[in-house]
Every structure is written in structure tokens, then in C-alpha cells.
Coordinates of C-alpha atoms in Angstrom, one line a residue:
Chain A
M79 CA 112.4 126.7 168.4
T80 CA 113.7 128.4 171.4
T81 CA 110.6 128.4 173.5
T82 CA 109.8 124.7 173.4
T83 CA 111.5 121.7 175.2
N84 CA 111.1 118.1 175.0
T85 CA 109.4 118.0 178.4
R86 CA 106.5 120.2 177.4
S87 CA 103.5 118.0 176.6
T88 CA 101.0 120.7 175.6
D89 CA 101.5 123.0 172.8
N90 CA 99.0 125.3 171.1
G91 CA 96.4 123.7 173.5
I92 CA 97.1 120.4 171.9
D93 CA 98.0 117.6 174.3
L94 CA 101.1 116.5 172.5
S95 CA 101.8 113.4 174.5
R96 CA 98.3 112.1 173.8
L97 CA 98.7 113.1 170.1
V98 CA 101.9 110.9 169.8
E99 CA 100.1 108.0 171.7
T100 CA 97.2 108.2 169.3
I101 CA 99.4 108.0 166.3
E102 CA 101.4 105.1 167.8
A103 CA 98.1 103.2 168.7
I104 CA 96.7 103.6 165.2
G105 CA 100.0 102.6 163.7
D106 CA 99.7 99.3 165.6
D107 CA 95.9 98.9 165.0
P108 CA 94.6 100.7 162.0
S109 CA 90.9 100.0 162.9
L110 CA 91.4 102.6 165.6
A111 CA 91.5 105.2 162.7
T112 CA 87.9 104.5 161.6
F113 CA 85.0 106.9 162.3
T114 CA 81.4 107.2 161.1
F115 CA 80.2 110.6 161.7
R116 CA 76.6 111.6 161.6
A117 CA 74.1 114.5 161.3
R118 CA 70.3 114.7 161.2
S119 CA 68.0 117.5 160.0
T120 CA 64.2 118.0 160.6
W121 CA 62.4 120.3 158.3
Q122 CA 60.5 123.1 160.0
D123 CA 58.9 125.4 157.4
G124 CA 60.0 126.6 154.0
T125 CA 63.8 126.7 153.8
Y126 CA 64.3 126.4 157.5
N127 CA 65.7 123.2 159.0
V128 CA 67.0 122.2 162.5
G129 CA 70.0 119.9 162.6
H130 CA 71.5 117.7 165.3
I131 CA 75.0 116.4 165.5
G132 CA 75.4 113.9 168.3
T133 CA 77.1 110.6 168.8
F134 CA 79.5 109.0 166.2
T135 CA 81.1 105.6 165.7
H136 CA 84.8 105.2 166.5
A137 CA 86.5 101.8 165.9
G138 CA 83.1 100.1 165.8
A139 CA 81.8 101.6 169.1
E140 CA 79.5 104.5 169.9
D141 CA 81.3 107.5 171.3
E142 CA 79.4 108.8 174.2
S143 CA 81.5 111.8 175.2
R144 CA 79.0 114.4 174.3
A145 CA 76.4 115.2 177.0
A146 CA 74.0 116.4 174.4
S147 CA 73.7 116.8 170.6
F148 CA 74.9 120.0 169.0
V149 CA 71.9 121.9 167.6
L150 CA 72.3 123.8 164.2
H151 CA 69.9 126.0 162.4
G152 CA 69.9 126.1 158.6
D153 CA 68.0 128.5 156.5
E154 CA 68.4 130.7 153.3
P155 CA 68.6 134.5 153.0
P156 CA 65.5 136.3 151.6
V157 CA 67.0 136.4 148.2
L158 CA 66.9 132.6 148.2
L159 CA 63.4 132.6 149.7
G160 CA 64.3 132.2 153.3
A161 CA 64.2 134.2 156.5
N162 CA 67.9 134.1 157.6
K163 CA 67.2 131.7 160.5
G164 CA 70.6 130.4 160.1
P165 CA 73.5 130.0 157.5
N166 CA 72.8 128.1 154.4
A167 CA 74.2 124.7 153.4
V168 CA 76.8 126.0 151.2
E169 CA 78.1 128.4 153.8
L170 CA 78.4 125.3 156.2
L171 CA 80.8 123.7 153.8
L172 CA 83.0 126.8 153.9
Q173 CA 82.9 127.0 157.5
G174 CA 83.9 123.3 157.7
L175 CA 86.9 124.0 155.5
A176 CA 88.0 126.9 157.8
F177 CA 87.6 124.7 161.0
C178 CA 89.4 121.8 159.3
Y179 CA 92.4 124.0 158.2
A180 CA 92.7 125.6 161.5
V181 CA 92.7 122.3 163.5
G182 CA 95.2 120.8 161.1
Y183 CA 97.5 123.8 161.4
V184 CA 97.7 124.1 165.1
A185 CA 97.9 120.4 165.7
N186 CA 100.7 119.9 163.2
A187 CA 102.4 123.1 164.4
A188 CA 102.4 121.6 167.9
A189 CA 103.9 118.3 166.7
K190 CA 106.7 120.4 165.2
G191 CA 107.2 122.6 168.1
I192 CA 105.8 125.6 166.4
E193 CA 104.0 128.0 168.7
I194 CA 100.9 129.6 167.1
T195 CA 99.7 132.9 168.6
R196 CA 97.0 133.8 166.0
M197 CA 95.3 131.7 163.4
E198 CA 92.4 132.9 161.3
Y199 CA 90.9 131.7 158.0
E200 CA 88.7 133.5 155.5
I201 CA 86.9 131.3 153.1
E202 CA 85.1 132.3 149.9
G203 CA 83.0 130.1 147.6
D204 CA 81.6 130.9 144.3
F205 CA 78.2 129.4 143.5
D206 CA 75.7 129.7 140.7
V207 CA 72.0 128.9 141.6
R208 CA 70.9 128.1 138.2
A209 CA 71.1 124.4 138.4
F210 CA 69.3 124.3 141.7
L211 CA 66.5 126.4 140.0
G212 CA 66.3 123.9 137.0
L213 CA 68.1 126.2 134.6
E214 CA 71.0 125.4 132.4
G215 CA 74.5 127.0 132.5
A216 CA 76.4 126.0 135.6
R217 CA 77.2 123.0 137.8
P218 CA 75.0 122.7 140.8
G219 CA 77.7 123.2 143.4
L220 CA 80.6 125.5 144.3
S221 CA 82.7 126.3 141.2
R222 CA 85.7 127.6 143.2
V223 CA 86.8 128.1 146.8
R224 CA 89.5 130.5 148.0
A225 CA 91.0 130.1 151.4
T226 CA 93.2 132.6 153.1
G227 CA 94.9 131.8 156.4
R228 CA 96.6 134.4 158.6
V229 CA 99.0 133.0 161.1
S230 CA 101.4 134.5 163.7
S231 CA 104.3 132.4 165.4
P232 CA 107.1 133.7 167.6
N233 CA 109.3 130.8 166.9
A234 CA 108.9 129.8 163.2
T235 CA 110.2 131.3 159.9
P236 CA 107.7 132.4 157.2
E237 CA 109.1 129.5 155.2
Q238 CA 108.3 126.9 157.9
L239 CA 104.7 128.4 158.1
E240 CA 104.2 128.2 154.4
E241 CA 105.5 124.6 154.2
L242 CA 103.1 123.7 157.1
C243 CA 100.3 125.4 155.2
R244 CA 101.0 123.1 152.2
Y245 CA 101.2 119.9 154.4
V246 CA 97.9 120.8 156.1
Q247 CA 96.2 121.2 152.6
D248 CA 97.4 117.8 151.6
T249 CA 96.1 116.1 154.7
S250 CA 92.9 118.1 155.3
P251 CA 89.9 115.9 155.6
V252 CA 87.5 118.6 154.4
R253 CA 89.7 119.9 151.6
D254 CA 90.1 116.4 150.3
S255 CA 86.3 115.8 150.5
L256 CA 85.7 118.9 148.4
A257 CA 88.7 118.7 146.1
N258 CA 88.2 115.0 145.3
P259 CA 85.1 112.9 144.6
V260 CA 83.2 111.4 147.5
E261 CA 80.8 108.5 146.9
I262 CA 77.3 109.5 148.1
E263 CA 74.4 107.1 148.3
T264 CA 70.9 108.5 148.7
T265 CA 67.9 106.7 149.7
L266 CA 64.4 107.8 150.5
E267 CA 61.7 106.3 152.7
V268 CA 58.2 107.4 152.2
V269 CA 56.5 107.2 155.6
Chain B
M217 CA 47.1 117.1 143.8
T218 CA 43.6 117.6 145.3
T219 CA 44.6 120.1 147.9
T220 CA 46.5 122.7 145.8
T221 CA 45.2 125.3 143.4
N222 CA 46.7 127.7 141.0
T223 CA 45.9 130.7 143.3
R224 CA 47.9 129.4 146.2
S225 CA 51.2 131.2 146.2
T226 CA 52.8 129.6 149.2
D227 CA 53.4 125.9 149.5
N228 CA 55.5 124.1 152.2
G229 CA 56.4 127.6 153.5
I230 CA 57.9 128.5 150.1
D231 CA 56.8 131.7 148.5
L232 CA 56.0 130.1 145.1
S233 CA 55.2 133.2 143.2
R234 CA 58.6 134.6 144.2
L235 CA 60.2 131.4 143.3
V236 CA 58.8 131.7 139.8
E237 CA 59.8 135.3 139.6
T238 CA 63.3 134.5 140.6
I239 CA 63.5 131.8 138.0
E240 CA 62.3 134.1 135.3
A241 CA 64.6 137.0 136.3
I242 CA 67.6 134.6 136.3
G243 CA 66.5 133.3 132.9
D244 CA 66.6 136.8 131.6
D245 CA 69.8 137.9 133.2
P246 CA 72.1 134.9 134.4
S247 CA 74.4 137.4 136.4
L248 CA 71.6 137.4 139.0
A249 CA 72.4 133.7 139.6
T250 CA 75.9 134.3 141.0
F251 CA 76.9 134.2 144.7
T252 CA 80.0 134.4 146.7
F253 CA 79.5 133.0 150.1
R254 CA 82.0 133.3 153.0
A255 CA 82.9 131.9 156.4
R256 CA 85.6 133.0 158.8
S257 CA 87.2 131.2 161.7
T258 CA 89.2 132.5 164.6
W259 CA 91.4 130.0 166.5
Q260 CA 90.8 129.9 170.3
D261 CA 92.9 127.0 171.8
G262 CA 93.8 123.5 170.8
T263 CA 91.2 122.1 168.4
Y264 CA 88.6 124.8 169.3
N265 CA 87.7 127.6 166.7
V266 CA 84.9 130.1 166.5
G267 CA 83.3 130.7 163.2
H268 CA 81.4 133.6 161.6
I269 CA 79.1 133.7 158.6
G270 CA 77.8 137.0 157.7
T271 CA 77.3 138.9 154.5
F272 CA 77.8 137.4 151.0
T273 CA 77.9 138.7 147.4
H274 CA 74.9 138.3 145.2
A275 CA 75.1 139.5 141.6
G276 CA 78.2 141.6 142.4
A277 CA 76.6 143.4 145.4
E278 CA 76.9 142.8 149.1
D279 CA 73.7 141.3 150.7
E280 CA 73.0 143.1 153.8
S281 CA 69.8 141.3 154.9
R282 CA 71.5 139.7 158.0
A283 CA 71.4 141.8 161.1
A284 CA 74.4 140.0 162.6
S285 CA 76.8 137.3 161.6
F286 CA 76.0 133.6 162.6
V287 CA 78.3 132.4 165.1
L288 CA 79.4 128.7 165.0
H289 CA 81.7 126.7 167.3
G290 CA 84.0 124.1 166.0
D291 CA 86.0 121.6 168.1
E292 CA 86.9 117.9 168.2
P293 CA 85.7 115.2 170.7
P294 CA 88.3 113.9 173.3
V295 CA 89.3 111.0 171.2
L296 CA 90.5 113.5 168.6
L297 CA 92.1 115.7 171.2
G298 CA 89.4 118.2 171.7
A299 CA 86.8 119.1 174.3
N300 CA 83.4 118.8 172.4
K301 CA 82.9 122.5 172.4
G302 CA 81.2 122.1 168.9
P303 CA 80.8 119.7 166.2
N304 CA 83.9 118.9 164.0
A305 CA 84.6 120.0 160.5
V306 CA 83.5 116.8 158.9
E307 CA 80.4 116.7 160.7
L308 CA 79.6 120.2 159.4
L309 CA 79.8 118.8 155.9
L310 CA 77.2 116.1 156.7
Q311 CA 74.9 118.7 158.2
G312 CA 75.3 120.8 155.2
L313 CA 74.3 117.9 153.0
A314 CA 71.2 117.4 155.2
F315 CA 70.1 121.0 155.0
C316 CA 70.7 121.1 151.3
Y317 CA 68.7 118.0 150.5
A318 CA 65.8 119.3 152.7
V319 CA 65.8 122.8 151.1
G320 CA 65.9 121.2 147.6
Y321 CA 63.2 118.7 148.4
V322 CA 60.6 121.1 149.9
A323 CA 61.2 123.8 147.3
N324 CA 60.8 121.6 144.3
A325 CA 57.9 119.9 146.0
A326 CA 56.2 123.2 146.2
A327 CA 57.0 124.0 142.6
K328 CA 55.2 120.7 141.7
G329 CA 52.3 121.2 144.0
I330 CA 53.4 118.4 146.3
E331 CA 52.6 119.0 149.9
I332 CA 55.2 118.0 152.5
T333 CA 54.2 117.3 156.0
R334 CA 57.4 115.7 157.3
M335 CA 60.9 115.8 156.0
E336 CA 64.0 114.4 157.8
Y337 CA 67.5 113.4 156.8
E338 CA 69.9 111.3 158.4
I339 CA 73.5 111.5 157.0
E340 CA 76.5 109.2 157.9
G341 CA 80.0 109.6 156.5
D342 CA 82.9 107.2 156.9
F343 CA 86.2 108.7 157.6
D344 CA 89.7 107.4 158.5
V345 CA 91.9 109.7 160.4
R346 CA 95.3 108.1 159.4
A347 CA 96.2 110.7 156.7
F348 CA 95.4 113.6 159.0
L349 CA 97.9 112.1 161.4
G350 CA 100.5 111.6 158.8
L351 CA 100.0 107.8 158.5
E352 CA 99.6 105.9 155.2
G353 CA 96.6 103.9 154.3
A354 CA 93.6 106.0 153.6
R355 CA 92.5 109.3 151.8
P356 CA 92.4 112.2 154.0
G357 CA 88.7 112.9 153.6
L358 CA 85.3 111.1 153.6
S359 CA 85.4 107.8 151.8
R360 CA 81.5 107.3 151.6
V361 CA 78.4 109.2 152.6
R362 CA 75.0 107.6 153.1
A363 CA 72.0 109.9 153.2
T364 CA 68.5 108.6 154.1
G365 CA 65.5 110.9 153.7
R366 CA 62.2 110.3 155.3
V367 CA 59.3 112.2 153.8
S368 CA 55.5 112.3 154.1
S369 CA 53.1 113.8 151.7
P370 CA 49.2 113.6 151.7
N371 CA 48.9 114.3 148.0
A372 CA 51.9 112.6 146.1
T373 CA 52.5 109.0 145.3
P374 CA 55.6 107.1 146.5
E375 CA 56.8 107.2 142.8
Q376 CA 56.4 110.8 142.6
L377 CA 58.3 111.3 145.9
E378 CA 61.1 109.0 144.7
E379 CA 61.4 110.8 141.4
L380 CA 61.6 114.1 143.2
C381 CA 64.4 112.6 145.4
R382 CA 66.4 111.7 142.3
Y383 CA 65.8 115.2 140.9
V384 CA 66.9 116.9 144.1
Q385 CA 70.2 114.7 144.1
D386 CA 71.0 115.8 140.5
T387 CA 70.6 119.6 141.4
S388 CA 71.9 119.7 145.0
P389 CA 74.7 122.2 145.5
V390 CA 76.2 120.4 148.5
R391 CA 76.0 116.9 146.9
D392 CA 77.7 118.2 143.8
S393 CA 80.3 119.9 145.8
L394 CA 81.2 116.7 147.5
A395 CA 80.6 114.2 144.8
N396 CA 82.5 116.1 142.1
P397 CA 85.8 118.0 142.4
V398 CA 85.8 121.6 143.5
E399 CA 88.8 123.8 142.7
I400 CA 90.3 125.1 146.0
E401 CA 93.1 127.8 146.1
T402 CA 94.8 128.2 149.6
T403 CA 97.1 131.0 150.5
L404 CA 98.9 131.9 153.7
E405 CA 99.7 135.3 155.2
V406 CA 102.2 135.4 157.9
V407 CA 101.3 138.3 160.2

């Protein structure tokens, strides 16, 4: 911990004083912790869809910080009847896990005064397409996911970095959303 | 069903004869149904990561159909200490559900001779950031997801379209991966 001091407010690019303020504010008023995130998709042709991710609700109010929606393209590879215009839906889940782990790791490292100089994740997910195609023999979704992180730090021991990895797993929003059941309500409007 | 005939091989942009061939081939050899998808991320600064989605394994062999990896940008909004350089990880899960439902809907519609002229999804996910911040009071991940589809078809009844919606839910890879537990193994390499 020789490279950090108490007067430093930003670590790993995380605004540490703002992080502490956020935790204190939510501790005082838990309603500040609530978010409703959104994504839309518009079907184009075949397996190709265009997605938009824009505003979200935070503590009951719309967040307007984004100048425009993020645009994502989703498609399947030819072996799954698509044209590779974008990654497929299952791959997006894996990408989400990678991003979630990385944000959790660098933010919690910052809170502990651990400097991160390299942080990569490789995620693999095993999937069987039979249920999607109406065939018996496998669950519809991912059967198993393997995540490998690679981290470098000049001021933490391997044991500290491994302990942080376990903590990040326990508090990761995406890991929890995949590892434990999420209630999903689906409705259809015929227009 | 007046607008479709048995000689038409492409519906909703889906190559129907190839879909049938795929189902038959997998019925004969279930190993053809197995995939391992992948995503990588490289941390940039703060909550900003860049992701890559490229090759995947199908039936034990690498798929080389993609000329290049897809590049994704992940970040948090300012209220979560980021700079909005991309959607966040939880939003990617919702986008994945939208894409998955849409692909499932149009492909299964094609198999049934149902023509789709419009297909949109809006997904909302409720999330509480307390566990991520080390505070008690909520699970780390999504507590509830609401998906609303909007579909138009010139040759199907509302009842047929609603039945298809239920079938797509039951066979959706992403819905299953969120609604039911996925085994996740996480390892860290200190480099």
C-alpha cells in the first residue's frame, strides 16, 4: 500500500470520494439504491435485430445523462441461420459478466487502496441449441460458464487479489443474475 | 396461412429449408448442438472496459465465419461513477433477452408459416445497487425483469401469436439463463 495516501481521491480512475459519498447517501436513504434499466430491440430481418439502450430510472426519476441511446446490433452466425451482423444474445450475457466483474474489481480495489495496472477477463459459456430448436436433451440456456480474470497490481499480494476476486463474485450483479433465479414476466401486444 | 406455400424456403428472412436440415442433422447427431461462446474484456480506466466477441466453438471445432471480432464498450453512467462510454453490464443482459426473444419469435414463426411484419421488445429490469456497494438489504443482481413484445402478423390470429410467445419463453436460451441457475466457475490469474 506504499503508493496510496489518504489524500488521493481517485484510484484506478474511480472517484473514490464520490464512491464514499454514494455509499453514505444510500446508507441514509436506501431508495437512492434503486434502478430500473431498459433495453429495446427492433427486428430487422431474419435473426438480425437492432437494440437501443438509453435512459433509465434512478430513485424514481429518469436519468438524462446520456446524450443519445447506445445502439447495438444482434445477429446469429451462419451456422445458426444468421449473417454475423452482430454478436448473439448468449454472447451478450458473457460480455455482461466480463464487464461486471471488471467494474466490481477495479472499484473495490480502489476502495481498498489497491492499484490495478491490468485487468482482463475471458468468459466461456457452454450452450446446447437443442431446446431452442424444439428437440429434447438439454436445458434451453447456458449449462456452465467459466470466467478467468487476469490482474496485475504493484501494491497488493496475490492473496489480497484473490480475496478481492471472491468478494467481487459475491457482490456481482451479473453473476447473481445468472447464478440465481430472476423473476421474468413476459407479455405480448398484438398490434 | 393464405400467404405461405410449401415451396417457399425463406420466411421472415429465415432460411427455412436450412432450419429444417439443421434440426434433422442435430436429431441424428446431438453433438452438432453443442457450442462454447466467448467474450473478452480489457479494462481501460475507471468503470470503462472494451469487450471483444469473436470465434466460438461449435461441435468441437472453431467457427471462423467472422471476419473480425465485434467490439463492445462497457461503462457506467455518472451516477454510478462512470462516463457513459457504453451501456453497463446489467443493461447488456436486458439487451440479450430482447435479442433472444426476437430471434426465437421470428424463427419459430417462420417454421409455422406465420409471417411477421413487426417485432419489437421492451425490457425493463429492477436493480438495487446496495450489495454491489457492500451494503445490506438487497440481492446483488436483478430482482425482476419485465419484457413486453409487440408483434404484427398479416396471417396469424392473436391466439396463435400469444401461443407462440409462450413457446418462445419456454425455449429461450437467455430467459432460461436468467430464470434458472447457471453454474459459474471464476478463477483469477495474478500476472
